[in-house]
Coordinates of C-alpha atoms and ligand atoms in Angstrom, one line a residue:
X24 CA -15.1 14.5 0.8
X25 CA -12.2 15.4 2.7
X26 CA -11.1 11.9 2.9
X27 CA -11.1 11.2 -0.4
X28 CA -8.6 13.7 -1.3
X29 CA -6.3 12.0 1.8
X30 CA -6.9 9.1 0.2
X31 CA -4.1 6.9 -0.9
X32 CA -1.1 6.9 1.3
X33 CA -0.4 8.1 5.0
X34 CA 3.2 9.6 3.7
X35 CA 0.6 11.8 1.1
X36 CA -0.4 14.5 3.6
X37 CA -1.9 16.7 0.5
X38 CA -4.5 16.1 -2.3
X39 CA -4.3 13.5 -5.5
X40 CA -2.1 15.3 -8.1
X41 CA -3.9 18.0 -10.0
X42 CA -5.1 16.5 -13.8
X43 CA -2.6 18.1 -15.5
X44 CA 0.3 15.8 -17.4
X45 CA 3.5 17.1 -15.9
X46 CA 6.3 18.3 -18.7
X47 CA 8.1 15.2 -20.3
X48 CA 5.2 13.0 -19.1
X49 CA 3.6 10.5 -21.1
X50 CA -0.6 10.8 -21.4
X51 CA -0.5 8.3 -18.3
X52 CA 2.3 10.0 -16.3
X53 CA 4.8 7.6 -16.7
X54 CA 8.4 9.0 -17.0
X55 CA 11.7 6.9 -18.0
X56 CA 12.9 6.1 -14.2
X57 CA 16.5 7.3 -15.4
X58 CA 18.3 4.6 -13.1
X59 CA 21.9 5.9 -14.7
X60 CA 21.1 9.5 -13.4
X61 CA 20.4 8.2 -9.4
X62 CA 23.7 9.2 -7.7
X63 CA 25.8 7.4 -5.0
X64 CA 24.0 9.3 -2.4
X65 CA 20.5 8.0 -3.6
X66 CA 21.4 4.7 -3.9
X67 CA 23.1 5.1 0.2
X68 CA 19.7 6.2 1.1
X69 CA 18.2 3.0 -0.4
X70 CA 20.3 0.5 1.0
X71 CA 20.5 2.0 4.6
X72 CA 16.7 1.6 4.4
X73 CA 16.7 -1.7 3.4
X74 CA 19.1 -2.7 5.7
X75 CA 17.0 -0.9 8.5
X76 CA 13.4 -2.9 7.6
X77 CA 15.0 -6.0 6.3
X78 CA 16.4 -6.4 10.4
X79 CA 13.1 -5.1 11.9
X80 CA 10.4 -6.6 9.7
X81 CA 12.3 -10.1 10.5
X82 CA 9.5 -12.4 11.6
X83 CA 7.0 -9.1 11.4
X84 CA 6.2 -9.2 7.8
X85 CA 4.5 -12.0 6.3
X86 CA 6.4 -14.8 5.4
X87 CA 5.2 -14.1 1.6
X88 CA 7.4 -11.0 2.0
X89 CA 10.7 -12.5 3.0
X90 CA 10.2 -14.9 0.0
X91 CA 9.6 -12.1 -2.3
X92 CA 12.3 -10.0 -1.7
X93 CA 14.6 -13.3 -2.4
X94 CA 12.5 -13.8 -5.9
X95 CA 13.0 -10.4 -6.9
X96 CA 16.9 -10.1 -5.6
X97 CA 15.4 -7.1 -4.2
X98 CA 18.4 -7.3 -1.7
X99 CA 21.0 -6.8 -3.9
X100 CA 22.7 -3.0 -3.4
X101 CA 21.3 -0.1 -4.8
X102 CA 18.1 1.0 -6.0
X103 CA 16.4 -1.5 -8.1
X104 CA 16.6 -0.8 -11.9
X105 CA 12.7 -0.9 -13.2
X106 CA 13.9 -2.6 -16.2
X107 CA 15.7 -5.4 -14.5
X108 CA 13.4 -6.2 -11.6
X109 CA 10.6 -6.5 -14.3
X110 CA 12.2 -9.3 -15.7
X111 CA 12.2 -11.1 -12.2
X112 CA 8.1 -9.9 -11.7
X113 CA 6.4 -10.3 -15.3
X114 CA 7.0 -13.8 -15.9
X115 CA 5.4 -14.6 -12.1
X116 CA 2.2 -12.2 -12.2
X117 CA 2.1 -10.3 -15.7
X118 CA 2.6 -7.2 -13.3
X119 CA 5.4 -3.9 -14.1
X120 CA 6.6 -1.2 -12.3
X121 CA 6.6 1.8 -14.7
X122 CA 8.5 5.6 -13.1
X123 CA 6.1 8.0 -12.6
X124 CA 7.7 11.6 -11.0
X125 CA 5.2 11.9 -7.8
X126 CA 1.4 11.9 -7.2
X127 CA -0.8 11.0 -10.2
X128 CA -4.2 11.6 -10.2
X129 CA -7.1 8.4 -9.1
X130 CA -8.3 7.7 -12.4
X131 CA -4.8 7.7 -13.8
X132 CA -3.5 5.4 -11.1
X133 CA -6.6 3.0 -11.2
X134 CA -5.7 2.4 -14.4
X135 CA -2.3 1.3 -13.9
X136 CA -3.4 -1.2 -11.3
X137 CA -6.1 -2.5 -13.8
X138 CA -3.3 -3.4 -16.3
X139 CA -1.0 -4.7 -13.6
X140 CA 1.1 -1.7 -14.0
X141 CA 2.5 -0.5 -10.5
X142 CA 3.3 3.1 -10.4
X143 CA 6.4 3.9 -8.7
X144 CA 8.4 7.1 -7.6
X145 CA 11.6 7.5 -9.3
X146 CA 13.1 9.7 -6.9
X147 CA 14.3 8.8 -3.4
X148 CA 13.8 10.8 0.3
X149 CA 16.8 12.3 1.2
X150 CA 19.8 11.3 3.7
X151 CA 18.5 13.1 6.0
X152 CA 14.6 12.5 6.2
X153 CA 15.1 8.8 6.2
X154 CA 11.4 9.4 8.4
X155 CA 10.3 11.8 7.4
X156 CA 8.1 11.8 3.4
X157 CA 5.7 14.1 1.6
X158 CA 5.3 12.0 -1.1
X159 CA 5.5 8.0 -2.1
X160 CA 9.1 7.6 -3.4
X161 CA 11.0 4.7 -4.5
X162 CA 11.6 3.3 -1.2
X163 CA 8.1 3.1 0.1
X164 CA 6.7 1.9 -3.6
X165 CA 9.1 -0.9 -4.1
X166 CA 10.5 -2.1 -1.0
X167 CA 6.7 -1.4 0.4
X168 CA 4.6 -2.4 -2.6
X169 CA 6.5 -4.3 -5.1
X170 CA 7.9 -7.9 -3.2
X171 CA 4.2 -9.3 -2.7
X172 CA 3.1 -8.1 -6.6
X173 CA 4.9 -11.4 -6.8
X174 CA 2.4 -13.6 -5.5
X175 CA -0.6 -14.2 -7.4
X176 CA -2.9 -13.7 -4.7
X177 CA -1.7 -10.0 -4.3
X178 CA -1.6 -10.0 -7.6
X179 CA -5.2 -10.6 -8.8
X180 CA -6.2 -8.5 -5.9
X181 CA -4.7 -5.3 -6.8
X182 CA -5.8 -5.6 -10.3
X183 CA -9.5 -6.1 -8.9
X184 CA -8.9 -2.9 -6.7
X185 CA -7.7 -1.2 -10.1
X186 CA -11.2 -2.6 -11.5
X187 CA -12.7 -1.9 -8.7
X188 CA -11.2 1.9 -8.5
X189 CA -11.6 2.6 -11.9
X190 CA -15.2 2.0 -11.2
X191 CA -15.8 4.2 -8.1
X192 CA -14.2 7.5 -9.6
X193 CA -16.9 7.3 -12.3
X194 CA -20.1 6.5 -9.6
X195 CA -18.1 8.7 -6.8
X196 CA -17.9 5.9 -4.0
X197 CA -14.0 6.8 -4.2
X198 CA -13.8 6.8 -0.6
X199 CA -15.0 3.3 0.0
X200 CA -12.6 2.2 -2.2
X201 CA -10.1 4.5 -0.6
X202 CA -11.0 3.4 2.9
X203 CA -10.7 -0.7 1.0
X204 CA -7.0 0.2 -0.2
X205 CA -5.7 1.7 3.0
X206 CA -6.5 -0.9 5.5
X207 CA -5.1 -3.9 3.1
X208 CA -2.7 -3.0 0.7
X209 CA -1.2 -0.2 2.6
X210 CA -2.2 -1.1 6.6
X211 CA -3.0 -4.2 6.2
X212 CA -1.9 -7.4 9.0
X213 CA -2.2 -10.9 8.4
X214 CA -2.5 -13.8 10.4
X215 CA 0.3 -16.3 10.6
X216 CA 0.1 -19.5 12.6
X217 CA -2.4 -16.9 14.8
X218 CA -0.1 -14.2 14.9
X219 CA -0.5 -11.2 13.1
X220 CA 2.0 -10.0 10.9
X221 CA 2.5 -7.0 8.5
X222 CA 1.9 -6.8 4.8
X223 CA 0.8 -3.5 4.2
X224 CA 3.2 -1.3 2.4
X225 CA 2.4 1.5 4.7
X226 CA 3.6 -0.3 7.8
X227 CA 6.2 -2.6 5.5
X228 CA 8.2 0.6 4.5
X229 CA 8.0 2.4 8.0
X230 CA 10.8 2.3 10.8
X231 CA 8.3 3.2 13.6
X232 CA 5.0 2.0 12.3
X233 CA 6.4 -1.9 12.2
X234 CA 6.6 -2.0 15.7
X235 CA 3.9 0.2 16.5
X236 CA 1.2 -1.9 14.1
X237 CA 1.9 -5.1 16.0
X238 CA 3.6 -4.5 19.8
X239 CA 2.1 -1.0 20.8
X240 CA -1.4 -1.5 23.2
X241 CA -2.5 2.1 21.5
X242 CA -4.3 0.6 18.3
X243 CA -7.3 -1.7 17.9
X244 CA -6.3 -5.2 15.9
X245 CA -10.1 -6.1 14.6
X246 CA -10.6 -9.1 13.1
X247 CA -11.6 -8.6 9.4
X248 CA -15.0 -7.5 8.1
X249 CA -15.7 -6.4 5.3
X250 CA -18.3 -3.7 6.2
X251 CA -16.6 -2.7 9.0
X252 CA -13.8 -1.3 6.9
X253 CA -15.6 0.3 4.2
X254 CA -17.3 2.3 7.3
X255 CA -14.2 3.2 9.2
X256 CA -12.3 6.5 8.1
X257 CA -8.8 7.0 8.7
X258 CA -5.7 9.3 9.5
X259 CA -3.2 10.1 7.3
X260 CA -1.8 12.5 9.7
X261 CA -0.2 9.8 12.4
X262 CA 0.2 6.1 12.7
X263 CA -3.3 4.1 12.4
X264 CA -5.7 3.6 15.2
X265 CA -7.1 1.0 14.1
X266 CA -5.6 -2.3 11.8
X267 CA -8.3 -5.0 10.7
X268 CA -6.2 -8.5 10.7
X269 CA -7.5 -10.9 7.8
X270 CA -7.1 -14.6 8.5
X271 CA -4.9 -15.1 5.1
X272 CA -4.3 -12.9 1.4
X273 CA -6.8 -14.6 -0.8
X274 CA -9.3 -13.9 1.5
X275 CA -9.5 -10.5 0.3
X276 CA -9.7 -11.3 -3.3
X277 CA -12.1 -13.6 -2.8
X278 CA -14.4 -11.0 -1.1
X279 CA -14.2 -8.7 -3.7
X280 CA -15.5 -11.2 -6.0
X281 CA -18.3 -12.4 -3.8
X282 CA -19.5 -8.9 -3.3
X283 CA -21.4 -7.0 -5.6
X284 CA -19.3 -3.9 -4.6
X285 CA -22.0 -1.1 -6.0
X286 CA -24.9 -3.0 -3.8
X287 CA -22.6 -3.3 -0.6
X288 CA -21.9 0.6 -0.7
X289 CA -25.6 1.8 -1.0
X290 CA -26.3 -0.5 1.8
X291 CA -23.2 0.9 3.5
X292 CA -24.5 4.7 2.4
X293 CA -27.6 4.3 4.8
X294 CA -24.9 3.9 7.7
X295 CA -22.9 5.9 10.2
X296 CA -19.4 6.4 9.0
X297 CA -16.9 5.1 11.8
X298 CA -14.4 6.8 13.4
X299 CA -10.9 5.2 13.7
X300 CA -10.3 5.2 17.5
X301 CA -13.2 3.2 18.0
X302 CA -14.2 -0.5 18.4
X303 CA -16.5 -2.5 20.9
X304 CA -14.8 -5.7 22.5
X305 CA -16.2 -8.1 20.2
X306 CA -14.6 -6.5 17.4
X307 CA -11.0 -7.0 19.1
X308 CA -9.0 -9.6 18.0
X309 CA -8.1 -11.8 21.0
X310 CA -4.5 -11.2 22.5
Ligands
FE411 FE1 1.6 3.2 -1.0

């Protein structure tokens, strides 16, 4: 189950955290995110980011995206403090961002998501490794993940994957859900007016992936299916060979709630995995 332990994010080249509560953690890893303690330098890092994406991902991202960061007044300088930007988030989807100080373990992170609780780094990369991350930090879990936490559709849907996660870890079809959470809510592209766009947090909070994801020839842009995905492994060692473009958000919630989830991975179970740098013609998205 190699994949499994590669599971959630392309910047986590290692395992899920080991079980154990790290010191000065509460029972479900959070930590206080300390906001006053983040020096100048940190909050340098954050903003040259931002500054970075917000040009590039211009007419990239979904249009949801652009909104969100405005709702949020996730543009305004600095790191965001937890506390405040909650204020802006609960009262539009019930959902928090609570610190937690790196990896946590699946069945500790499901559980967040099933409670609408977004766990987030409370540290930041450093000056210079602006590219360049071992694990999640605040950059890529609240410029990446956080904005579209604001709409409802995003919303429901991550709690389902929490539902749904919380679920697999017990009945050890982690990886499907693994494979589900990588190519939406980290990888995934949307259409737009028939273009696709980014809203993957993956591609959302990386310099070279934005471009890559939507103007290089190298990776496949399939058209979205269900079974398809829950097939295909993936790489967490270099950008994605593969993107599967949904037609709009609630599509994917409302797939999870069609699907009996437990039935769809037996059925899946009697099937070859699928590599990532492969698709047939069909599969393509036309250009
Ligand atoms: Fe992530």
């Amino acid at each position: 189950m190699k994949e499994l332990q590669q599971s959630r994010e392309a910047e986590r080249h290692g395992a899920w955290a080991s079980p154990e509560v790290p010191e000065g953690a509460a029972p479900d890893w959070t930590v206080p995110q300390n906001w006053d303690q983040l020096t100048d330098e940190d909050h340098r890092v954050w903003d040259t980011l931002f500054a970075r994406q917000q040009v590039l991902l211009y007419g990239r991202a979904v249009r949801e995206f652009e909104e969100s960061l405005e709702v949020l007044h996730l543009s305004r300088p600095g790191i965001p403090n937890f506390t405040e930007l909650n204020e802006k988030l609960g009262p539009r989807t019930g959902w928090e961002v609570v610190a937690v100080p790196g990896l946590v373990p699946e069945d500790v992170f499901f559980e967040h998501l099933a409670n609408r609780r977004f766990p987030a780094g409370n540290f930041i990369r450093k000056a210079n490794q602006l590219d360049y991350l071992e694990e999640p930090d605040v950059f890529h879990d609240v410029f990446g993940h956080v904005p579209l936490l604001a709409q409802p559709a995003v919303a429901d849907f991550m709690q389902e994957l929490g539902f749904l996660g919380r679920k697999a870890v017990e009945v050890g079809q982690l990886h499907r859900v693994a494979r589900l959470y990588w190519y939406t809510v980290e990888f995934g592209l949307a259409l737009e007016a028939g273009e696709p766009k980014i809203y993957g947090a993956g591609i959302l909070s990386s310099f070279g992936e934005s471009h890559y994801s939507l103007e290089s020839e190298k990776p496949h842009r399939l058209a979205f299916d269900l079974r398809r995905m829950l097939r295909t492994r993936y790489r967490t060692d270099t950008f994605q060979q593969t993107y599967f473009v949904i037609d709009r958000f609630d599509d994917a919630l409302h797939l999870l709630r069609e699907n009996d989830f437990g039935a769809l991975c037996a059925e899946l179970d009697a099937l070859p995995d699928i590599e990532p740098s492969y698709a047939n013609n069909e599969e393509r998205l036309a250009a």
